Coordinates of C-alpha atoms in Angstrom, one line a residue:
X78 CA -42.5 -50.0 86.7
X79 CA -45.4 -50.3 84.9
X80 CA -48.2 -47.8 86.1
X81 CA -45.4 -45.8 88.4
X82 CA -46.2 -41.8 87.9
X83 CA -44.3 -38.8 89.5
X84 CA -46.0 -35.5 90.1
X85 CA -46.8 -32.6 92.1
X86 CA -48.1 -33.2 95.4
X87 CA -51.8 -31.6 95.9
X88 CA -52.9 -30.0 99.4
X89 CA -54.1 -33.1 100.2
X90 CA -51.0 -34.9 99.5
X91 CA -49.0 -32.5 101.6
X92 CA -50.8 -33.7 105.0
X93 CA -50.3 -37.5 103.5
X94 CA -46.9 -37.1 103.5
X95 CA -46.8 -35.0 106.7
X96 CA -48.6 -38.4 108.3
X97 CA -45.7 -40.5 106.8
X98 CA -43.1 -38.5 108.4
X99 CA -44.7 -38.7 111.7
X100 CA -44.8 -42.6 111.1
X101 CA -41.6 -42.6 110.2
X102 CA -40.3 -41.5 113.7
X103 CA -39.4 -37.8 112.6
X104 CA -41.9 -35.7 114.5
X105 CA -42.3 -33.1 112.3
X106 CA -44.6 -29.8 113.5
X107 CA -48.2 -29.9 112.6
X108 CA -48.7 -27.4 111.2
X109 CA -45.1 -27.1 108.7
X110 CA -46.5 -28.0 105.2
X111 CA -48.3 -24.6 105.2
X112 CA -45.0 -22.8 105.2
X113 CA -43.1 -25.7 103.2
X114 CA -46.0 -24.9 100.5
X115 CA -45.2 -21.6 100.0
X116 CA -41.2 -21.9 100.0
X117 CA -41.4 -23.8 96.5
X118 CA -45.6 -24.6 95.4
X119 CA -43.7 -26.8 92.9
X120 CA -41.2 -28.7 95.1
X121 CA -42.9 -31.7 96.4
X122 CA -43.1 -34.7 94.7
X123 CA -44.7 -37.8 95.0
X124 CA -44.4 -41.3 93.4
X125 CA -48.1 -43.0 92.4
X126 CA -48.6 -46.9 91.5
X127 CA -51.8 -47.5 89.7
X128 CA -53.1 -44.0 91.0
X129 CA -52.0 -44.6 94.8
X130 CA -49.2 -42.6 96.2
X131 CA -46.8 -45.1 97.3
X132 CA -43.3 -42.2 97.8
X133 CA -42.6 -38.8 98.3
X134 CA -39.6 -36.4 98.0
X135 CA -39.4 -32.9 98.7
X136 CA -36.9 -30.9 96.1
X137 CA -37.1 -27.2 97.3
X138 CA -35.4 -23.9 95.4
X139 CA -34.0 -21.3 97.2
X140 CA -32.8 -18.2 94.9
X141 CA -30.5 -18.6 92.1
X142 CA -28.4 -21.4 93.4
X143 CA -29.3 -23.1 96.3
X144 CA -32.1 -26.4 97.2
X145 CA -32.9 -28.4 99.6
X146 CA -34.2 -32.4 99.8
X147 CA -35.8 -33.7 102.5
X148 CA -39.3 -36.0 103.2
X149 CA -37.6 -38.9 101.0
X150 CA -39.8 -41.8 101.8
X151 CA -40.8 -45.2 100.1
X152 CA -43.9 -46.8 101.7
X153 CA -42.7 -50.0 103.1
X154 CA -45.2 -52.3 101.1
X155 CA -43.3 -51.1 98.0
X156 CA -39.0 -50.3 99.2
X157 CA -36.2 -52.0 97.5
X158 CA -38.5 -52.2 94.1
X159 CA -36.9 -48.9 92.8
X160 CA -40.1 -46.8 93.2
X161 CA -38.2 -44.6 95.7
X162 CA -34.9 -44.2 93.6
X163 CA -36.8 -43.3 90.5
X164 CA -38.5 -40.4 92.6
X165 CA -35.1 -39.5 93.5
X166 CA -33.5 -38.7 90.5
X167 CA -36.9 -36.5 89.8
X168 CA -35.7 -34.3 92.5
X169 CA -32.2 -34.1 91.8
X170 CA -32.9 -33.5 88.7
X171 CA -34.8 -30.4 89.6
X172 CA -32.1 -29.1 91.3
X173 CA -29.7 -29.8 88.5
X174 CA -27.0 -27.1 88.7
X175 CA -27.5 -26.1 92.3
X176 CA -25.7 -26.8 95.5
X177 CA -27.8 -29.2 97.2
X178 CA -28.4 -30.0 101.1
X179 CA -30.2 -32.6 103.2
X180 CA -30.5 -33.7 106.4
X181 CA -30.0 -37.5 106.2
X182 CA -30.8 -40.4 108.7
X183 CA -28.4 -42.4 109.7
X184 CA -29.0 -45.6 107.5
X185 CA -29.6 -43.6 104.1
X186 CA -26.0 -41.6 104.3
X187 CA -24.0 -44.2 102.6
X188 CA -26.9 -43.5 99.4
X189 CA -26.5 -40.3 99.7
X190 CA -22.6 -40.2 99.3
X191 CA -22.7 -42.6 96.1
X192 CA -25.3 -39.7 95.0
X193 CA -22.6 -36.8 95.5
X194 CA -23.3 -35.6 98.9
X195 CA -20.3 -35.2 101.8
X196 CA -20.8 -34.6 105.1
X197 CA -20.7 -31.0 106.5
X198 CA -22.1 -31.6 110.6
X199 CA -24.3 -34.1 112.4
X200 CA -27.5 -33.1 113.9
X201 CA -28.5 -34.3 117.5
X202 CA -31.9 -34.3 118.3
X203 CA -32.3 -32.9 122.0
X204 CA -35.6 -33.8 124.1
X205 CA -36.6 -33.1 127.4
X206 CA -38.1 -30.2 129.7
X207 CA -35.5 -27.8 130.3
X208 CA -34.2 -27.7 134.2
X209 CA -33.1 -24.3 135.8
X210 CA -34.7 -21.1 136.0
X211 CA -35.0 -18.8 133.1
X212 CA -32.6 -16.2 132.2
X213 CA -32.6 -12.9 133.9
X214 CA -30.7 -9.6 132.2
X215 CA -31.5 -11.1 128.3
X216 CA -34.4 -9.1 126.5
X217 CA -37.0 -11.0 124.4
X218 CA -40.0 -10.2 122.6
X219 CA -42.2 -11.3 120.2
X220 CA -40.3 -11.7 116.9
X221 CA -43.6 -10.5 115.5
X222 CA -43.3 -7.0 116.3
X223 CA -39.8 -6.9 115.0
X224 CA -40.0 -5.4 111.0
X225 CA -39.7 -7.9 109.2
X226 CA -37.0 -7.2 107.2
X227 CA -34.5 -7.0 110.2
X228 CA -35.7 -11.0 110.6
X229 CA -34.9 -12.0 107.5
X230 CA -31.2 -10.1 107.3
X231 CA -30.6 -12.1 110.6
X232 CA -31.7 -15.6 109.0
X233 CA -29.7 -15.3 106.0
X234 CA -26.4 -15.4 108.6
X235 CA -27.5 -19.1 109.0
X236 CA -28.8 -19.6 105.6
X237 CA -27.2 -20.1 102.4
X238 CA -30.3 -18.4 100.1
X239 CA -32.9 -16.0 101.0
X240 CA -36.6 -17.6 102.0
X241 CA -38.5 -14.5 103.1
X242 CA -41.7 -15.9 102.0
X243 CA -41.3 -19.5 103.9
X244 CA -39.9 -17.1 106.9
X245 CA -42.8 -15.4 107.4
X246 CA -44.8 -18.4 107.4
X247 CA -42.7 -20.0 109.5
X248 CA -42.5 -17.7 111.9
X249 CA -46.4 -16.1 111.6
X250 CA -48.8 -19.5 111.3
X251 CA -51.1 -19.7 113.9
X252 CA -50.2 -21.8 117.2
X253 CA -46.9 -21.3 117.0
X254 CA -44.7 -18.7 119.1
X255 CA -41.6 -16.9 118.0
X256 CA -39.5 -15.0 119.8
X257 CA -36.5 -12.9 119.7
X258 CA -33.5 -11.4 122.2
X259 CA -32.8 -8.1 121.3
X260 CA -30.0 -6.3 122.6
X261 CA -29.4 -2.1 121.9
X262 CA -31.8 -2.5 119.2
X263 CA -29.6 -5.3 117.5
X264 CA -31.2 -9.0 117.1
X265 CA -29.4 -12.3 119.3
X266 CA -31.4 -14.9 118.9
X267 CA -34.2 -16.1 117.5
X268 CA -36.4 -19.1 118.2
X269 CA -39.3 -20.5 117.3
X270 CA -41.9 -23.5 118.9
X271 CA -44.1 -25.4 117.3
X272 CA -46.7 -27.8 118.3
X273 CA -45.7 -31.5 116.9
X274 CA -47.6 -35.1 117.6
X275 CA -44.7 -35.6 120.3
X276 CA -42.8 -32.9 121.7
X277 CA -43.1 -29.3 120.3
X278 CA -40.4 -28.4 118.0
X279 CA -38.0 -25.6 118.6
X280 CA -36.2 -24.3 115.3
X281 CA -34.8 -22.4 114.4
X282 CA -32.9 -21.5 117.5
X283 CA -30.3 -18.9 116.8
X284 CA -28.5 -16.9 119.8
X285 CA -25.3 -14.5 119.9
X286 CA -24.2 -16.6 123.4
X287 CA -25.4 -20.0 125.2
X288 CA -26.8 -17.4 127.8
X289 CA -29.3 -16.5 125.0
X290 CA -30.3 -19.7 124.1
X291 CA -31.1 -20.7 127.2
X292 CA -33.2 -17.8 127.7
X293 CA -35.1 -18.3 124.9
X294 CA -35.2 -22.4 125.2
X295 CA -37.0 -21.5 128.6
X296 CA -39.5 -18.8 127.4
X297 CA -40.3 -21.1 124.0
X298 CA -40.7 -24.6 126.7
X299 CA -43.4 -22.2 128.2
X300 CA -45.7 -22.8 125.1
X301 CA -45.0 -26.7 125.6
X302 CA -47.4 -29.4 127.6
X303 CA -45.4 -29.8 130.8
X304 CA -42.3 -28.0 128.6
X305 CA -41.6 -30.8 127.1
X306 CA -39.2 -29.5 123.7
X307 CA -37.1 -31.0 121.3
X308 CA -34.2 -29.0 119.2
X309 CA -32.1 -30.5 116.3
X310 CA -28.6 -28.9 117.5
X311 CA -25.5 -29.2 114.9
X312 CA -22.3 -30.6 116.5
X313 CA -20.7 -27.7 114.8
X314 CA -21.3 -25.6 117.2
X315 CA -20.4 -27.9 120.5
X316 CA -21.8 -25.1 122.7
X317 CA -25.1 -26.2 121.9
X318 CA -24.9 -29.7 123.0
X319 CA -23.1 -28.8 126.1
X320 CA -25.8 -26.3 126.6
X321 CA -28.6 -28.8 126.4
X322 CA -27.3 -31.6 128.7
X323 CA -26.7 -29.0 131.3
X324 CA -30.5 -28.0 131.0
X325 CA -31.5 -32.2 131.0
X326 CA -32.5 -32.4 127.4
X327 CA -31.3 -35.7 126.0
X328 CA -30.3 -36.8 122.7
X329 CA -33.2 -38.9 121.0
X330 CA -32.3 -38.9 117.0
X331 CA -29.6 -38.2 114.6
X332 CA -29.2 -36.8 111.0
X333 CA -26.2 -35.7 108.9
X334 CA -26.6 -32.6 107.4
X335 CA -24.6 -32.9 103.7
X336 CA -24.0 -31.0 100.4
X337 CA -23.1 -31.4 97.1
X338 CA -20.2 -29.3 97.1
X339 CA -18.3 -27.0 99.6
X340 CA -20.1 -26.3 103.0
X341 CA -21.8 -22.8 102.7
X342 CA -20.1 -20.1 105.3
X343 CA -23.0 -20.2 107.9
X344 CA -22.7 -18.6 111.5
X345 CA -22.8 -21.8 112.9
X346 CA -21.0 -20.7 116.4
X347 CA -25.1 -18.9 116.5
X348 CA -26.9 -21.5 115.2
X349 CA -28.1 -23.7 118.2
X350 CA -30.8 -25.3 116.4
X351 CA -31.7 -25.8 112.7
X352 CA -34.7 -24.9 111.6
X353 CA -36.3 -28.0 109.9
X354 CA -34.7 -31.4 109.1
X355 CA -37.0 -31.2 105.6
X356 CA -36.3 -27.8 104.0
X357 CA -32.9 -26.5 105.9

């Protein structure tokens, strides 16, 4: 391992590793490493040989108690020569002590079991332009004019830690629409779209009924070429799934999310679309 160094990732190396996701099939938004930057500055890693990065890992801290891994990639030229393992134990070890999550492929969740991790739902990545005509009788407006503290009381029901400052990112970077259903001044749903290299991402999507999740998938798909959107919807909740086949979305891709220890108590019979496959 000779000439193998770990350490922070730079701006720079925060669109690199962006690029390597998108190679890798994952599709994630465009524009997501300015909000994953300000979740955790410190909680991107990435694995250098002779000065070139070669692997990446993403080790994020929520609050007292809480991370998340995700972007946990070896460059082919350089798997199965324990570059990628070595940045791995980096970024457990700097979440030593916490309950940790992830959203794992398919191929990598035997890994991640010997490494502590069980199962809590599987993801299902839905695609497709929504069919049907959009919702009538279900309120939504521009999550933007919403204080901001109502948002993030709302996200922590589908959240194990606080993340206002990655929220307001998330929800506030330019190019990007969110939206919320609002009902007698109380929030159902929230969703947000985001441009990606394929289709735009939708995630979160929260809603209080399939009704409004369907009203704000078809508002969101608005903001999409031809509306074509994709959603990462938990099994958990098997309203979601049924939901998007009725509206012609297709499943395309699959993850497991998994944790360290006991599932957090999430509203998951809301939660119709995570928010990101990296950071939770």
């Amino acid at each position: 391992m000779t000439g193998f160094e770990i350490g922070g990732a730079s701006a720079a190396d925060m669109k690199l590793i962006r690029d390597w996701a998108d190679e890798e099939g994952w599709n994630p938004g465009d524009s997501d490493r300015f909000a994953f930057a300000v979740a955790d500055p410190e909680g991107f890693l990435v694995g250098r040989l002779d000065g070139e990065p070669v692997a990446c890992i993403s080790a994020v801290r929520y609050g007292g108690g809480f991370g998340f891994i995700g972007f946990y990639i070896a460059r082919p030229a350089v798997r199965g020569q324990g570059y990628g393992i070595r940045l791995w134990h980096a970024g457990m070890e700097r979440l030593d002590g916490r309950l940790v999550g992830l959203d794992g492929v398919v191929d990598q969740q035997d890994n991640y079991r010997k490494s502590g991790f069980r199962p809590a739902w599987n993801n299902f990545r839905y695609e497709g332009t929504p069919r049907g005509e959009d919702i009538a009788g279900v309120e939504i407006v521009d999550a933007g004019t919403l204080p901001f503290g109502r948002l993030a009381a709302y996200d922590r029901r589908f959240f194990p830690a606080s993340r206002d400052a990655f929220l307001s990112a998330w929800t506030g970077l330019p190019g990007r629409t969110a939206l919320a259903a609002v009902r007698d001044g109380r929030i159902e749903g929230l969703g947000v779209i985001r441009p990606s290299s394929a289709a735009h991402r939708i995630g979160p999507l929260y809603a209080a009924t399939p009704a409004v999740a369907a009203a704000l998938l078809h508002r969101l798909a608005r903001h999409a070429p031809d509306g074509l959107v994709s959603v990462d919807a938990p099994d958990a909740n098997p309203a979601a799934a049924a939901l998007f086949e009725d509206l012609g979305l297709a499943p395309a891709f699959e993850t497991a999310r998994m944790y360290t220890g006991p599932a957090p108590d999430l509203a998951l019979a809301e939660l119709f679309g995570v928010t990101s496959l990296e950071l939770g």
